[in-house]
CSV table of C-alpha atoms (C1' of nucleotides) in Angstrom, one decimal:
chain,number,residue,atom,x,y,z
A,264,MET,CA,6.5,22.6,-4.2
A,265,GLY,CA,2.9,22.7,-4.9
A,266,ARG,CA,0.7,20.7,-2.8
A,267,SER,CA,-1.1,18.0,-4.5
A,268,PRO,CA,-4.7,18.6,-5.2
A,269,CYS,CA,-5.2,15.2,-3.6
A,270,CYS,CA,-8.4,14.6,-5.3
A,271,ASP,CA,-10.8,16.6,-7.4
A,272,LYS,CA,-13.5,17.0,-4.9
A,273,ILE,CA,-16.2,16.6,-7.5
A,274,GLY,CA,-17.7,13.1,-7.7
A,275,VAL,CA,-15.4,11.8,-5.0
A,276,LYS,CA,-17.3,9.8,-2.4
A,277,LYS,CA,-16.6,10.3,1.2
A,278,GLY,CA,-17.5,8.5,4.4
A,279,PRO,CA,-17.5,4.9,5.4
A,280,TRP,CA,-16.5,2.3,2.9
A,281,THR,CA,-19.1,-0.2,1.9
A,282,PRO,CA,-18.2,-3.9,1.6
A,283,GLU,CA,-18.6,-3.7,-2.2
A,284,GLU,CA,-16.0,-1.0,-2.3
A,285,ASP,CA,-13.7,-3.0,-0.1
A,286,ILE,CA,-14.0,-6.0,-2.4
A,287,ILE,CA,-13.2,-3.9,-5.4
A,288,LEU,CA,-10.2,-2.4,-3.8
A,289,VAL,CA,-8.9,-5.7,-2.5
A,290,THR,CA,-9.4,-7.3,-5.8
A,291,TYR,CA,-7.4,-4.6,-7.5
A,292,ILE,CA,-4.6,-4.8,-5.0
A,293,GLN,CA,-4.6,-8.5,-5.3
A,294,GLN,CA,-3.9,-8.2,-8.9
A,295,HIS,CA,-1.7,-5.2,-9.0
A,296,GLY,CA,-0.2,-5.0,-5.6
A,297,PRO,CA,-0.4,-2.0,-3.3
A,298,GLY,CA,1.1,1.2,-4.7
A,299,ASN,CA,0.3,3.6,-7.5
A,300,TRP,CA,-2.7,4.7,-5.5
A,301,ARG,CA,-3.4,7.4,-8.0
A,302,ALA,CA,-4.3,4.8,-10.5
A,303,VAL,CA,-6.6,2.9,-8.2
A,304,PRO,CA,-9.7,5.0,-8.5
A,305,ALA,CA,-9.3,5.3,-12.2
A,306,HIS,CA,-8.8,1.6,-12.8
A,307,THR,CA,-11.3,0.3,-10.3
A,308,GLY,CA,-14.0,2.8,-10.9
A,309,LEU,CA,-14.1,3.5,-7.3
A,310,ARG,CA,-15.3,7.0,-6.6
A,311,ARG,CA,-12.8,7.4,-4.0
A,312,CYS,CA,-9.8,9.6,-3.5
A,313,SER,CA,-6.5,7.8,-3.9
A,314,LYS,CA,-5.6,8.8,-0.4
A,315,SER,CA,-8.8,7.3,0.8
A,316,CYS,CA,-8.0,4.0,-1.0
A,317,ARG,CA,-4.5,3.9,0.5
A,318,LEU,CA,-5.8,4.6,4.0
A,319,ARG,CA,-8.5,2.0,3.7
A,320,TRP,CA,-6.0,-0.5,2.6
A,321,THR,CA,-3.3,0.2,5.2
A,322,ASN,CA,-5.6,0.7,8.1
A,323,TYR,CA,-8.3,-1.8,7.5
A,324,LEU,CA,-8.0,-4.2,4.5
A,325,ARG,CA,-4.4,-5.0,4.7
A,326,PRO,CA,-4.0,-8.5,6.0
A,327,GLY,CA,-2.3,-9.2,9.2
A,328,ILE,CA,-3.9,-6.4,11.1
A,329,ARG,CA,-5.1,-7.0,14.5
A,330,ARG,CA,-7.8,-4.8,15.8
A,331,GLY,CA,-8.8,-3.9,19.3
A,332,ASN,CA,-7.7,-5.7,22.5
A,333,PHE,CA,-4.3,-4.2,23.0
A,334,SER,CA,-2.4,-6.5,25.2
A,335,ASP,CA,-0.5,-5.3,28.3
A,336,LYS,CA,2.8,-5.8,26.5
A,337,GLU,CA,1.6,-3.8,23.5
A,338,GLU,CA,0.4,-1.1,25.8
A,339,LYS,CA,3.7,-0.9,27.6
A,340,LEU,CA,5.5,-0.9,24.3
A,341,ILE,CA,3.4,1.9,23.0
A,342,ILE,CA,3.9,3.9,26.2
A,343,HIS,CA,7.6,3.3,26.1
A,344,LEU,CA,8.0,4.1,22.4
A,345,GLN,CA,5.8,7.2,22.7
A,346,ALA,CA,8.0,8.5,25.5
A,347,LEU,CA,11.0,7.9,23.3
A,348,LEU,CA,9.7,8.9,19.9
A,349,GLY,CA,6.9,11.2,20.7
A,350,ASN,CA,3.8,11.2,18.5
A,351,ARG,CA,5.5,9.4,15.6
A,352,TRP,CA,2.8,6.9,15.2
A,353,ALA,CA,4.2,5.4,12.1
A,354,ALA,CA,7.5,4.8,13.7
A,355,ILE,CA,5.8,3.3,16.7
A,356,ALA,CA,3.6,1.2,14.5
A,357,SER,CA,6.7,-0.2,12.8
A,358,TYR,CA,7.5,-1.9,16.1
A,359,LEU,CA,4.0,-3.3,16.3
A,360,PRO,CA,3.7,-4.8,12.9
A,361,GLU,CA,0.1,-5.9,13.4
A,362,ARG,CA,-1.1,-2.6,14.4
A,363,THR,CA,-1.6,0.4,12.2
A,364,ASP,CA,-0.5,3.8,13.1
A,365,ASN,CA,-4.0,5.0,13.1
A,366,ASP,CA,-5.0,2.3,15.6
A,367,ILE,CA,-2.1,3.1,17.9
A,368,LYS,CA,-2.9,6.8,17.6
A,369,ASN,CA,-6.5,6.2,18.5
A,370,TYR,CA,-5.6,3.9,21.3
A,371,TRP,CA,-3.2,6.4,22.7
A,372,ASN,CA,-5.6,9.2,22.4
A,373,THR,CA,-8.5,7.3,23.9
A,374,HIS,CA,-6.9,5.1,26.5
A,375,LEU,CA,-3.3,5.9,27.3
A,376,LYS,CA,-3.2,9.7,27.0
A,377,LYS,CA,-5.3,10.0,30.1
A,378,LYS,CA,-3.1,7.7,32.0
A,379,PHE,CA,0.3,8.5,30.7
A,380,GLY,CA,0.0,11.7,28.9
A,381,LYS,CA,1.7,13.6,31.6
A,382,VAL,CA,4.9,11.8,30.9
A,383,GLY,CA,5.2,13.6,27.7
A,384,GLU,CA,4.0,16.9,29.0
A,385,ASP,CA,6.7,16.7,31.7
A,386,GLY,CA,9.2,16.7,28.9
A,387,VAL,CA,10.5,13.3,29.8
A,388,GLY,CA,9.5,11.9,26.4
A,389,ALA,CA,11.7,12.5,23.4
A,390,GLY,CA,8.7,13.9,21.7
A,391,ALA,CA,8.7,16.9,23.9
A,392,VAL,CA,12.4,17.2,23.5
A,393,SER,CA,12.5,16.7,19.8
A,394,SER,CA,9.7,19.0,19.0
A,395,ASP,CA,11.3,21.8,20.8
A,396,SER,CA,14.8,21.1,20.2
A,397,HIS,CA,15.0,20.2,16.6
A,398,GLN,CA,14.2,23.6,15.5
A,399,SER,CA,17.3,25.0,17.0
A,400,MET,CA,19.3,21.9,16.1
A,401,SER,CA,21.5,21.6,13.1
A,402,LYS,CA,20.6,18.9,10.7
A,403,GLY,CA,23.6,16.8,11.8
A,404,GLN,CA,22.6,17.2,15.4
A,405,TRP,CA,19.0,16.2,14.6
A,406,GLU,CA,20.1,13.1,12.8
A,407,ARG,CA,22.4,12.1,15.6
A,408,ARG,CA,19.5,12.7,17.9
A,409,LEU,CA,17.3,10.5,15.8
A,410,GLN,CA,19.9,7.7,15.9
A,411,THR,CA,20.1,8.0,19.6
A,412,ASP,CA,16.3,7.8,19.8
A,413,ILE,CA,16.3,4.8,17.6
A,414,HIS,CA,18.9,3.1,19.6
A,415,MET,CA,17.0,3.8,22.8
A,416,ALA,CA,13.8,2.5,21.3
A,417,LYS,CA,15.5,-0.6,20.1
A,418,GLN,CA,17.0,-1.2,23.5
A,419,ALA,CA,13.7,-0.6,25.2
A,420,LEU,CA,12.1,-3.0,22.9
A,421,ARG,CA,14.7,-5.7,23.4
A,422,GLU,CA,14.3,-5.3,27.1
A,423,ALA,CA,10.6,-5.6,26.8
A,424,LEU,CA,10.9,-8.6,24.7
A,425,SER,CA,13.4,-10.2,26.9
A,426,MET,CA,11.2,-9.9,30.0
A,427,GLU,CA,8.8,-12.3,28.5
A,428,THR,CA,7.3,-13.1,25.2
A,429,PRO,CA,4.9,-10.3,24.3
A,430,ALA,CA,1.3,-11.2,24.5
A,431,PHE,CA,0.7,-10.1,21.0
A,432,MET,CA,3.3,-12.5,19.8
A,433,THR,CA,2.0,-15.4,21.7
A,434,GLU,CA,-1.5,-14.6,20.7
A,435,VAL,CA,-0.4,-14.4,17.1
A,436,GLY,CA,1.4,-17.7,17.7
A,437,LYS,CA,-2.0,-19.2,18.3
A,438,GLN,CA,-2.7,-18.4,14.7
A,439,PRO,CA,-0.7,-20.0,12.1
A,440,SER,CA,2.0,-17.5,11.8
A,441,SER,CA,5.1,-19.4,11.1
A,442,SER,CA,8.0,-17.1,11.6
A,443,HIS,CA,6.5,-14.1,13.3
A,444,SER,CA,9.2,-13.5,15.8
A,445,GLY,CA,11.8,-13.8,13.1
A,446,GLU,CA,10.1,-11.2,11.0
A,447,PHE,CA,9.5,-9.1,14.0
A,448,ASN,CA,13.2,-9.2,14.7
A,449,SER,CA,13.9,-8.2,11.2
A,450,VAL,CA,11.7,-5.3,11.8
A,451,LEU,CA,13.5,-4.7,15.0
A,452,THR,CA,16.8,-4.6,13.3
A,453,ARG,CA,15.3,-2.7,10.5
A,454,SER,CA,16.7,-4.9,7.8
A,455,GLN,CA,15.0,-3.4,4.9
A,456,THR,CA,16.0,-5.9,2.4
A,457,MET,CA,13.1,-7.4,0.6
A,458,SER,CA,14.0,-11.0,0.6
A,459,SER,CA,12.6,-13.6,-1.7
A,460,SER,CA,10.7,-15.0,1.3
A,461,SER,CA,9.1,-11.6,1.6
A,462,ALA,CA,8.1,-11.7,-2.0
A,463,ALA,CA,6.6,-15.1,-1.4
A,464,ALA,CA,5.0,-13.7,1.6
A,465,ALA,CA,3.5,-10.9,-0.4
A,466,ALA,CA,1.7,-13.4,-2.5
A,467,ALA,CA,0.4,-15.1,0.6
A,468,THR,CA,-0.6,-11.7,1.8
A,469,TYR,CA,-2.9,-11.1,-1.1
A,470,ALA,CA,-4.4,-14.5,-0.9
A,471,SER,CA,-5.3,-14.0,2.7
A,472,SER,CA,-6.5,-10.6,1.8
A,473,ALA,CA,-8.9,-12.2,-0.5
A,474,GLU,CA,-9.9,-14.6,2.2
A,475,ASN,CA,-10.4,-11.7,4.5
A,476,ILE,CA,-12.7,-10.0,2.1
A,477,SER,CA,-14.6,-13.1,1.2
A,478,ARG,CA,-15.3,-13.7,4.8
A,479,LEU,CA,-16.2,-10.1,5.1
A,480,LEU,CA,-18.6,-10.5,2.2
A,481,GLN,CA,-20.1,-13.6,3.7
A,482,GLY,CA,-20.7,-11.7,6.9
A,483,TRP,CA,-22.2,-8.9,5.0
A,484,MET,CA,-24.4,-11.2,3.0
A,485,ARG,CA,-25.7,-12.7,6.2
A,486,ASN,CA,-26.5,-9.3,7.4
A,487,THR,CA,-28.3,-8.4,4.3
A,488,GLU,CA,-30.6,-11.3,4.7
A,489,THR,CA,-32.0,-9.3,7.6
A,490,PRO,CA,-32.6,-5.6,6.9
A,491,ALA,CA,-30.0,-4.3,4.6
A,492,PRO,CA,-27.2,-2.3,5.9
A,493,SER,CA,-28.6,1.0,4.9
A,494,GLY,CA,-26.8,3.2,7.3
A,495,ARG,CA,-23.5,4.4,6.1
A,496,VAL,CA,-21.6,3.8,9.3
A,497,SER,CA,-23.5,0.7,10.1
A,498,THR,CA,-22.4,-1.0,7.0
A,499,THR,CA,-18.8,-0.2,7.7
A,500,ARG,CA,-19.2,-1.2,11.3
A,501,SER,CA,-20.8,-4.5,10.3
A,502,SER,CA,-18.0,-5.1,7.9
A,503,SER,CA,-15.6,-4.2,10.5
A,504,GLU,CA,-17.2,-6.6,12.9
A,505,SER,CA,-17.3,-9.4,10.3
A,506,THR,CA,-13.6,-8.9,9.6
A,507,GLN,CA,-12.8,-9.0,13.2
A,508,LEU,CA,-14.9,-12.0,13.6
A,509,SER,CA,-13.2,-13.7,10.8
A,510,SER,CA,-9.8,-13.1,12.4
A,511,ASN,CA,-11.1,-14.5,15.6
A,512,ASN,CA,-13.0,-17.5,14.4
A,513,THR,CA,-10.5,-18.5,11.8
A,514,PRO,CA,-6.9,-17.7,11.4
A,515,VAL,CA,-7.1,-15.1,8.7
A,516,THR,CA,-4.0,-13.4,9.9
A,517,PRO,CA,-1.3,-14.4,7.5
A,518,PRO,CA,2.2,-15.4,8.4
A,519,VAL,CA,3.5,-12.3,6.8
A,520,ALA,CA,1.8,-9.9,8.9
A,521,ALA,CA,5.0,-8.2,9.9
A,522,ALA,CA,6.4,-7.9,6.5
A,523,LEU,CA,4.0,-5.6,4.9
A,524,PRO,CA,3.9,-2.4,6.8
A,525,ASP,CA,7.6,-1.7,6.6
A,526,ASP,CA,8.2,-3.1,3.2
A,527,ASN,CA,5.4,-1.0,1.9
A,528,ARG,CA,6.6,2.1,3.5
A,529,SER,CA,10.2,1.6,2.7
A,530,LYS,CA,9.9,0.4,-0.8
A,531,ARG,CA,7.4,3.0,-1.9
A,532,PRO,CA,8.9,5.1,-4.5
A,533,GLY,CA,8.6,8.7,-3.6
A,534,GLY,CA,6.6,10.1,-0.8
A,535,SER,CA,7.7,10.0,2.8
A,536,GLY,CA,6.6,11.0,6.1
A,537,ARG,CA,7.3,14.2,7.9
A,538,SER,CA,10.3,12.8,9.7
A,539,PRO,CA,12.8,10.2,8.7
A,540,PHE,CA,11.4,8.0,11.4
A,541,GLY,CA,9.5,4.9,10.6
A,542,ARG,CA,11.6,4.2,7.5
A,543,GLU,CA,15.1,4.5,8.6
A,544,VAL,CA,14.4,3.3,12.0
B,84,DA,C1',-38.7,4.5,28.6
B,85,DA,C1',-36.7,8.6,26.9
B,86,DG,C1',-33.2,11.9,26.6
B,87,DC,C1',-28.5,13.2,27.4
B,88,DT,C1',-23.5,12.7,27.6
B,89,DC,C1',-19.3,10.6,26.7
B,90,DG,C1',-16.1,7.4,24.6
B,91,DC,C1',-14.5,5.1,20.6
B,92,DC,C1',-13.0,4.7,16.0
B,93,DA,C1',-13.0,5.1,11.0
B,94,DA,C1',-12.2,8.5,7.9
B,95,DC,C1',-10.9,13.1,6.4
B,96,DC,C1',-7.8,17.1,5.9
B,97,DG,C1',-3.7,19.6,5.6
B,98,DC,C1',1.1,19.6,5.5
B,99,DG,C1',5.8,17.9,4.6
B,100,DT,C1',8.9,15.2,1.8
B,101,DC,C1',10.6,12.7,-2.1
B,102,DT,C1',11.1,11.8,-6.9
B,103,DG,C1',11.1,12.5,-11.8
B,104,DA,C1',10.6,15.6,-15.6
C,20,DG,C1',17.7,24.3,-10.0
C,21,DT,C1',12.8,24.4,-10.2
C,22,DC,C1',8.3,22.6,-10.4
C,23,DA,C1',4.5,19.4,-10.2
C,24,DG,C1',2.8,15.0,-9.0
C,25,DA,C1',2.5,11.4,-5.7
C,26,DC,C1',2.7,9.6,-1.3
C,27,DG,C1',2.9,9.2,3.8
C,28,DC,C1',2.2,11.2,8.4
C,29,DG,C1',-0.1,13.3,12.2
C,30,DG,C1',-4.0,16.0,13.9
C,31,DT,C1',-8.7,16.4,13.9
C,32,DT,C1',-13.6,15.4,13.2
C,33,DG,C1',-18.2,13.1,12.6
C,34,DG,C1',-21.2,9.7,13.9
C,35,DC,C1',-22.6,5.7,16.2
C,36,DG,C1',-23.2,3.0,20.4
C,37,DA,C1',-23.0,2.4,25.3
C,38,DG,C1',-23.7,4.1,29.7
C,39,DC,C1',-25.9,7.3,32.8
C,40,DT,C1',-29.6,10.2,34.7
DNA sequence: AAGCTCGCCAACCGCGTCTGA
DNA sequence: GTCAGACGCGGTTGGCGAGCT
């Protein structure tokens, strides 16, 4: 099973994405949809690795993403799920549709690890259990274990949700997200069927994606009126800020925020994660 | 005011898994 | 059954900005 060469390192640009690149990528995805990442650099002319394109989209450009300001509920949920699932960030992220696995991972590493990292170290978390045990487990045992973990995670989540409406849901509610809780529940129950509403949602997704990027562009244009964003990171940071600003000032977050992450992951032909988590969950 | 240290986060890298030929 | 391509995931790193001395 040869490892993929990923990208021919020659001529492939690295480092922070510029707004122009973002626009090109979003435009392409708007037309063709996410997927077939291999073709993205070739068709768009982007001098980026396909992985980089996918990462940029899933972690940054994909609409419906909320960045920063994790609510208490989200924090608790992450802690709970981390204890149950271990460092399976993609699986955890599937319970927080508006957050990316990278974001959750970063948040855990920077904020929560210090506070709650010991929980895992003590072996309370399933992560500690699973990492050790699944080597000696048979496949059947491991799958049963997974199902148990999933069940526990669902239960924990339901408990968390039943206590009060999660802050992230209420916050989202401020924005015009029509059926967020419903979609969230569908995520919760892992109903993987791509309904026609999801298909319609996908269209809205791209529309709002374009909106996102146009706002991003506007912010960038304003910035370029003053000294141009010459610094590599500063450009990205400014774009990041403008994106965030847009989601704060105006409701950029689409109503389909919840639909995309799982649909994308589950529907993607080929490719999978390391563990069956996050897709079968 | 200048230099230093630390925290945060976007992005990269390597590996595992799945799928089709 | 085998192999190569494609994709997703988790760990890690690089660089900027904020806070501190």
